[in-house]
PDB file of C-alpha atoms and ligand atoms in Angstrom:
ATOM      1  CA  UNK A   6      64.184 202.065 243.249  1.00  0.00           C
ATOM      2  CA  UNK A   7      67.464 200.167 242.779  1.00  0.00           C
ATOM      3  CA  UNK A   8      70.395 202.532 243.140  1.00  0.00           C
ATOM      4  CA  UNK A   9      72.258 201.130 240.154  1.00  0.00           C
ATOM      5  CA  UNK A  10      69.424 200.790 237.730  1.00  0.00           C
ATOM      6  CA  UNK A  11      70.226 203.755 235.459  1.00  0.00           C
ATOM      7  CA  UNK A  12      73.812 202.741 234.737  1.00  0.00           C
ATOM      8  CA  UNK A  13      74.944 199.672 232.810  1.00  0.00           C
ATOM      9  CA  UNK A  14      75.264 196.534 234.913  1.00  0.00           C
ATOM     10  CA  UNK A  15      76.633 193.111 234.078  1.00  0.00           C
ATOM     11  CA  UNK A  16      73.485 191.044 233.561  1.00  0.00           C
ATOM     12  CA  UNK A  17      75.440 187.778 233.686  1.00  0.00           C
ATOM     13  CA  UNK A  18      76.351 188.524 237.247  1.00  0.00           C
ATOM     14  CA  UNK A  19      72.729 189.323 238.128  1.00  0.00           C
ATOM     15  CA  UNK A  20      71.591 186.113 236.407  1.00  0.00           C
ATOM     16  CA  UNK A  21      74.025 183.974 238.373  1.00  0.00           C
ATOM     17  CA  UNK A  22      72.893 185.581 241.608  1.00  0.00           C
ATOM     18  CA  UNK A  23      69.224 185.175 240.589  1.00  0.00           C
ATOM     19  CA  UNK A  24      68.550 188.764 241.533  1.00  0.00           C
ATOM     20  CA  UNK A  25      65.121 190.372 241.790  1.00  0.00           C
ATOM     21  CA  UNK A  26      64.784 194.146 241.912  1.00  0.00           C
ATOM     22  CA  UNK A  27      61.576 195.958 242.760  1.00  0.00           C
ATOM     23  CA  UNK A  28      61.145 199.504 241.560  1.00  0.00           C
ATOM     24  CA  UNK A  29      58.793 202.400 242.136  1.00  0.00           C
ATOM     25  CA  UNK A  30      59.941 205.346 240.063  1.00  0.00           C
ATOM     26  CA  UNK A  31      58.694 208.633 238.715  1.00  0.00           C
ATOM     27  CA  UNK A  32      58.102 208.456 234.975  1.00  0.00           C
ATOM     28  CA  UNK A  33      60.430 211.441 234.621  1.00  0.00           C
ATOM     29  CA  UNK A  34      63.417 209.091 235.007  1.00  0.00           C
ATOM     30  CA  UNK A  35      62.648 207.480 231.634  1.00  0.00           C
ATOM     31  CA  UNK A  36      64.119 209.973 229.142  1.00  0.00           C
ATOM     32  CA  UNK A  37      62.462 208.596 225.992  1.00  0.00           C
ATOM     33  CA  UNK A  38      59.049 208.302 227.615  1.00  0.00           C
ATOM     34  CA  UNK A  39      59.039 211.547 229.595  1.00  0.00           C
ATOM     35  CA  UNK A  40      58.442 213.922 226.672  1.00  0.00           C
ATOM     36  CA  UNK A  41      55.365 211.973 225.573  1.00  0.00           C
ATOM     37  CA  UNK A  42      53.581 212.534 228.865  1.00  0.00           C
ATOM     38  CA  UNK A  43      50.846 215.130 229.244  1.00  0.00           C
ATOM     39  CA  UNK A  44      51.812 215.985 232.810  1.00  0.00           C
ATOM     40  CA  UNK A  45      54.541 215.127 235.304  1.00  0.00           C
ATOM     41  CA  UNK A  46      54.288 213.250 238.564  1.00  0.00           C
ATOM     42  CA  UNK A  47      53.020 209.801 237.534  1.00  0.00           C
ATOM     43  CA  UNK A  48      54.927 206.724 238.637  1.00  0.00           C
ATOM     44  CA  UNK A  49      55.699 203.234 237.413  1.00  0.00           C
ATOM     45  CA  UNK A  50      56.229 200.279 239.695  1.00  0.00           C
ATOM     46  CA  UNK A  51      57.064 196.662 239.166  1.00  0.00           C
ATOM     47  CA  UNK A  52      59.900 194.209 239.319  1.00  0.00           C
ATOM     48  CA  UNK A  53      62.786 192.755 237.378  1.00  0.00           C
ATOM     49  CA  UNK A  54      63.856 189.164 238.005  1.00  0.00           C
ATOM     50  CA  UNK A  55      67.034 187.943 236.389  1.00  0.00           C
ATOM     51  CA  UNK A  56      67.778 184.252 235.844  1.00  0.00           C
ATOM     52  CA  UNK A  57      69.706 182.112 233.412  1.00  0.00           C
ATOM     53  CA  UNK A  58      67.944 180.136 230.744  1.00  0.00           C
ATOM     54  CA  UNK A  59      69.456 178.299 227.787  1.00  0.00           C
ATOM     55  CA  UNK A  60      72.768 179.871 228.838  1.00  0.00           C
ATOM     56  CA  UNK A  61      71.406 183.404 228.369  1.00  0.00           C
ATOM     57  CA  UNK A  62      70.436 185.909 231.030  1.00  0.00           C
ATOM     58  CA  UNK A  63      66.653 186.239 230.978  1.00  0.00           C
ATOM     59  CA  UNK A  64      64.856 189.096 232.684  1.00  0.00           C
ATOM     60  CA  UNK A  65      61.225 188.853 233.729  1.00  0.00           C
ATOM     61  CA  UNK A  66      60.007 192.437 233.472  1.00  0.00           C
ATOM     62  CA  UNK A  67      56.779 193.437 235.125  1.00  0.00           C
ATOM     63  CA  UNK A  68      55.546 197.007 235.055  1.00  0.00           C
ATOM     64  CA  UNK A  69      52.406 198.806 236.198  1.00  0.00           C
ATOM     65  CA  UNK A  70      51.642 202.448 235.514  1.00  0.00           C
ATOM     66  CA  UNK A  71      48.981 204.978 234.599  1.00  0.00           C
ATOM     67  CA  UNK A  72      50.414 206.991 231.736  1.00  0.00           C
ATOM     68  CA  UNK A  73      48.991 210.514 231.386  1.00  0.00           C
ATOM     69  CA  UNK A  74      48.844 210.931 227.602  1.00  0.00           C
ATOM     70  CA  UNK A  75      47.240 213.517 225.338  1.00  0.00           C
ATOM     71  CA  UNK A  76      43.925 212.387 223.828  1.00  0.00           C
ATOM     72  CA  UNK A  77      44.226 212.876 220.071  1.00  0.00           C
ATOM     73  CA  UNK A  78      40.511 213.657 219.763  1.00  0.00           C
ATOM     74  CA  UNK A  79      39.965 216.328 222.449  1.00  0.00           C
ATOM     75  CA  UNK A  80      43.593 217.128 223.449  1.00  0.00           C
ATOM     76  CA  UNK A  81      42.667 216.570 227.091  1.00  0.00           C
ATOM     77  CA  UNK A  82      44.610 214.218 229.342  1.00  0.00           C
ATOM     78  CA  UNK A  83      43.744 210.543 229.024  1.00  0.00           C
ATOM     79  CA  UNK A  84      45.069 208.108 231.639  1.00  0.00           C
ATOM     80  CA  UNK A  85      46.221 204.943 229.908  1.00  0.00           C
ATOM     81  CA  UNK A  86      46.742 202.008 232.269  1.00  0.00           C
ATOM     82  CA  UNK A  87      49.722 199.750 231.649  1.00  0.00           C
ATOM     83  CA  UNK A  88      49.949 196.311 233.214  1.00  0.00           C
ATOM     84  CA  UNK A  89      52.605 194.618 231.227  1.00  0.00           C
ATOM     85  CA  UNK A  90      54.988 191.736 231.600  1.00  0.00           C
ATOM     86  CA  UNK A  91      57.569 190.243 229.289  1.00  0.00           C
ATOM     87  CA  UNK A  92      60.377 187.718 229.314  1.00  0.00           C
ATOM     88  CA  UNK A  93      63.414 189.322 227.787  1.00  0.00           C
ATOM     89  CA  UNK A  94      66.547 187.413 226.812  1.00  0.00           C
ATOM     90  CA  UNK A  95      69.727 189.482 226.792  1.00  0.00           C
ATOM     91  CA  UNK A  96      71.537 188.533 223.602  1.00  0.00           C
ATOM     92  CA  UNK A  97      75.059 189.487 222.448  1.00  0.00           C
ATOM     93  CA  UNK A  98      74.250 189.474 218.719  1.00  0.00           C
ATOM     94  CA  UNK A  99      71.522 189.011 216.136  1.00  0.00           C
ATOM     95  CA  UNK A 100      72.337 185.328 215.626  1.00  0.00           C
ATOM     96  CA  UNK A 101      71.541 184.653 219.271  1.00  0.00           C
ATOM     97  CA  UNK A 102      68.346 186.708 218.955  1.00  0.00           C
ATOM     98  CA  UNK A 103      67.357 184.655 215.932  1.00  0.00           C
ATOM     99  CA  UNK A 104      67.761 181.394 217.825  1.00  0.00           C
ATOM    100  CA  UNK A 105      65.323 182.363 220.587  1.00  0.00           C
ATOM    101  CA  UNK A 106      61.978 180.662 221.020  1.00  0.00           C
ATOM    102  CA  UNK A 107      58.808 182.686 220.598  1.00  0.00           C
ATOM    103  CA  UNK A 108      58.298 182.958 224.379  1.00  0.00           C
ATOM    104  CA  UNK A 109      61.325 185.232 224.732  1.00  0.00           C
ATOM    105  CA  UNK A 110      61.858 188.760 223.466  1.00  0.00           C
ATOM    106  CA  UNK A 111      65.418 189.602 222.443  1.00  0.00           C
ATOM    107  CA  UNK A 112      67.254 192.620 223.830  1.00  0.00           C
ATOM    108  CA  UNK A 113      70.602 193.388 222.291  1.00  0.00           C
ATOM    109  CA  UNK A 114      73.472 194.117 224.677  1.00  0.00           C
ATOM    110  CA  UNK A 115      76.730 193.643 222.807  1.00  0.00           C
ATOM    111  CA  UNK A 116      78.981 193.723 225.863  1.00  0.00           C
ATOM    112  CA  UNK A 117      76.467 191.999 228.149  1.00  0.00           C
ATOM    113  CA  UNK A 118      75.808 195.225 230.007  1.00  0.00           C
ATOM    114  CA  UNK A 119      72.608 197.221 230.188  1.00  0.00           C
ATOM    115  CA  UNK A 120      70.773 199.600 232.447  1.00  0.00           C
ATOM    116  CA  UNK A 121      67.778 197.874 234.027  1.00  0.00           C
ATOM    117  CA  UNK A 122      65.911 201.153 233.691  1.00  0.00           C
ATOM    118  CA  UNK A 123      66.151 200.844 229.903  1.00  0.00           C
ATOM    119  CA  UNK A 124      64.382 197.479 229.983  1.00  0.00           C
ATOM    120  CA  UNK A 125      61.519 198.996 231.932  1.00  0.00           C
ATOM    121  CA  UNK A 126      61.384 201.999 229.613  1.00  0.00           C
ATOM    122  CA  UNK A 127      61.300 199.724 226.565  1.00  0.00           C
ATOM    123  CA  UNK A 128      58.360 197.874 228.049  1.00  0.00           C
ATOM    124  CA  UNK A 129      56.515 201.120 228.768  1.00  0.00           C
ATOM    125  CA  UNK A 130      57.169 202.459 225.262  1.00  0.00           C
ATOM    126  CA  UNK A 131      55.857 199.241 223.736  1.00  0.00           C
ATOM    127  CA  UNK A 132      52.680 199.634 225.769  1.00  0.00           C
ATOM    128  CA  UNK A 133      51.915 203.100 224.388  1.00  0.00           C
ATOM    129  CA  UNK A 134      48.870 203.201 222.130  1.00  0.00           C
ATOM    130  CA  UNK A 135      49.679 204.598 218.687  1.00  0.00           C
ATOM    131  CA  UNK A 136      46.774 207.022 218.967  1.00  0.00           C
ATOM    132  CA  UNK A 137      45.892 207.718 222.592  1.00  0.00           C
ATOM    133  CA  UNK A 138      42.269 208.723 223.051  1.00  0.00           C
ATOM    134  CA  UNK A 139      39.417 208.533 225.536  1.00  0.00           C
ATOM    135  CA  UNK A 140      37.461 205.320 225.034  1.00  0.00           C
ATOM    136  CA  UNK A 141      34.268 207.017 226.060  1.00  0.00           C
ATOM    137  CA  UNK A 142      32.886 210.024 224.139  1.00  0.00           C
ATOM    138  CA  UNK A 143      31.499 211.502 227.363  1.00  0.00           C
ATOM    139  CA  UNK A 144      34.999 211.680 228.867  1.00  0.00           C
ATOM    140  CA  UNK A 145      36.231 213.334 225.714  1.00  0.00           C
ATOM    141  CA  UNK A 146      33.450 215.905 225.863  1.00  0.00           C
ATOM    142  CA  UNK A 147      34.180 216.840 229.480  1.00  0.00           C
ATOM    143  CA  UNK A 148      37.920 217.089 228.905  1.00  0.00           C
ATOM    144  CA  UNK A 149      37.170 219.165 225.805  1.00  0.00           C
ATOM    145  CA  UNK A 150      34.780 221.441 227.665  1.00  0.00           C
ATOM    146  CA  UNK A 151      37.458 222.218 230.219  1.00  0.00           C
ATOM    147  CA  UNK A 152      39.580 223.473 227.350  1.00  0.00           C
ATOM    148  CA  UNK A 153      36.817 225.461 225.695  1.00  0.00           C
ATOM    149  CA  UNK A 154      38.018 228.853 226.950  1.00  0.00           C
ATOM    150  CA  UNK A 155      41.574 228.011 225.874  1.00  0.00           C
ATOM    151  CA  UNK A 156      40.535 227.888 222.221  1.00  0.00           C
ATOM    152  CA  UNK A 157      38.638 225.501 220.027  1.00  0.00           C
ATOM    153  CA  UNK A 158      41.478 223.431 218.635  1.00  0.00           C
ATOM    154  CA  UNK A 159      40.168 220.388 220.489  1.00  0.00           C
ATOM    155  CA  UNK A 160      36.891 220.263 218.555  1.00  0.00           C
ATOM    156  CA  UNK A 161      37.762 218.629 215.303  1.00  0.00           C
ATOM    157  CA  UNK A 162      34.495 216.804 214.635  1.00  0.00           C
ATOM    158  CA  UNK A 163      36.439 213.705 213.703  1.00  0.00           C
ATOM    159  CA  UNK A 164      34.269 210.723 212.689  1.00  0.00           C
ATOM    160  CA  UNK A 165      34.201 207.807 215.088  1.00  0.00           C
ATOM    161  CA  UNK A 166      34.376 204.868 212.712  1.00  0.00           C
ATOM    162  CA  UNK A 167      38.060 204.217 213.406  1.00  0.00           C
ATOM    163  CA  UNK A 168      37.556 204.075 217.178  1.00  0.00           C
ATOM    164  CA  UNK A 169      37.608 200.271 217.276  1.00  0.00           C
ATOM    165  CA  UNK A 170      40.304 198.119 218.841  1.00  0.00           C
ATOM    166  CA  UNK A 171      43.295 200.173 219.938  1.00  0.00           C
ATOM    167  CA  UNK A 172      46.338 199.713 217.749  1.00  0.00           C
ATOM    168  CA  UNK A 173      49.403 198.921 219.811  1.00  0.00           C
ATOM    169  CA  UNK A 174      52.972 198.811 218.754  1.00  0.00           C
ATOM    170  CA  UNK A 175      54.420 195.431 218.005  1.00  0.00           C
ATOM    171  CA  UNK A 176      56.895 194.316 220.659  1.00  0.00           C
ATOM    172  CA  UNK A 177      60.475 194.650 219.586  1.00  0.00           C
ATOM    173  CA  UNK A 178      59.373 195.194 215.989  1.00  0.00           C
ATOM    174  CA  UNK A 179      62.558 197.073 215.219  1.00  0.00           C
ATOM    175  CA  UNK A 180      64.762 194.146 216.083  1.00  0.00           C
ATOM    176  CA  UNK A 181      62.427 191.878 214.103  1.00  0.00           C
ATOM    177  CA  UNK A 182      62.994 194.091 211.075  1.00  0.00           C
ATOM    178  CA  UNK A 183      66.749 193.894 211.554  1.00  0.00           C
ATOM    179  CA  UNK A 184      66.574 190.112 211.700  1.00  0.00           C
ATOM    180  CA  UNK A 185      64.508 189.964 208.527  1.00  0.00           C
ATOM    181  CA  UNK A 186      66.993 192.128 206.700  1.00  0.00           C
ATOM    182  CA  UNK A 187      69.848 189.899 207.805  1.00  0.00           C
ATOM    183  CA  UNK A 188      68.282 186.738 206.365  1.00  0.00           C
TER     184      UNK A 188
HETATM  185 ZN1   ZN B 229      39.407 212.874 224.591  1.00  0.00          ZN
END
């Protein structure tokens, strides 16, 4: 992984150099994500390409991972695949974020500095399902059975009618809310 990716770097400089960084990192290096994982050891890999667009630094973030999460139905481990990419514009203020086209996600960096790791972590957090669960009942049953002798808290007999399309978090919803409030 890039040596400097956990400390703030000047993205303008990276944009002017047209830098691309590949990474392959243990998920433990992402502090906000790490405590949501059901077990350690999984990795994320991908790349960050920085260029300049409409005078702003724009980072193409691509990330691939298998996140070991806790199934909310059987409390076993469910592996959630993430194959995510986004185009993120680094903006100095909300006005600049507001002026972006819909193809770019804003990321606020007041002094133009950010840790590339944080961009990757943001992308991973946005990819988390709100309610992680096995898609297939059979997988749930086998993960549950393995826990049988550890107590029955996994068997909740929850109805299945809400097991439709997975609800995902809206990208950069927080910033969207901020913008709305400003208007
Ligand atoms: Zn399950």
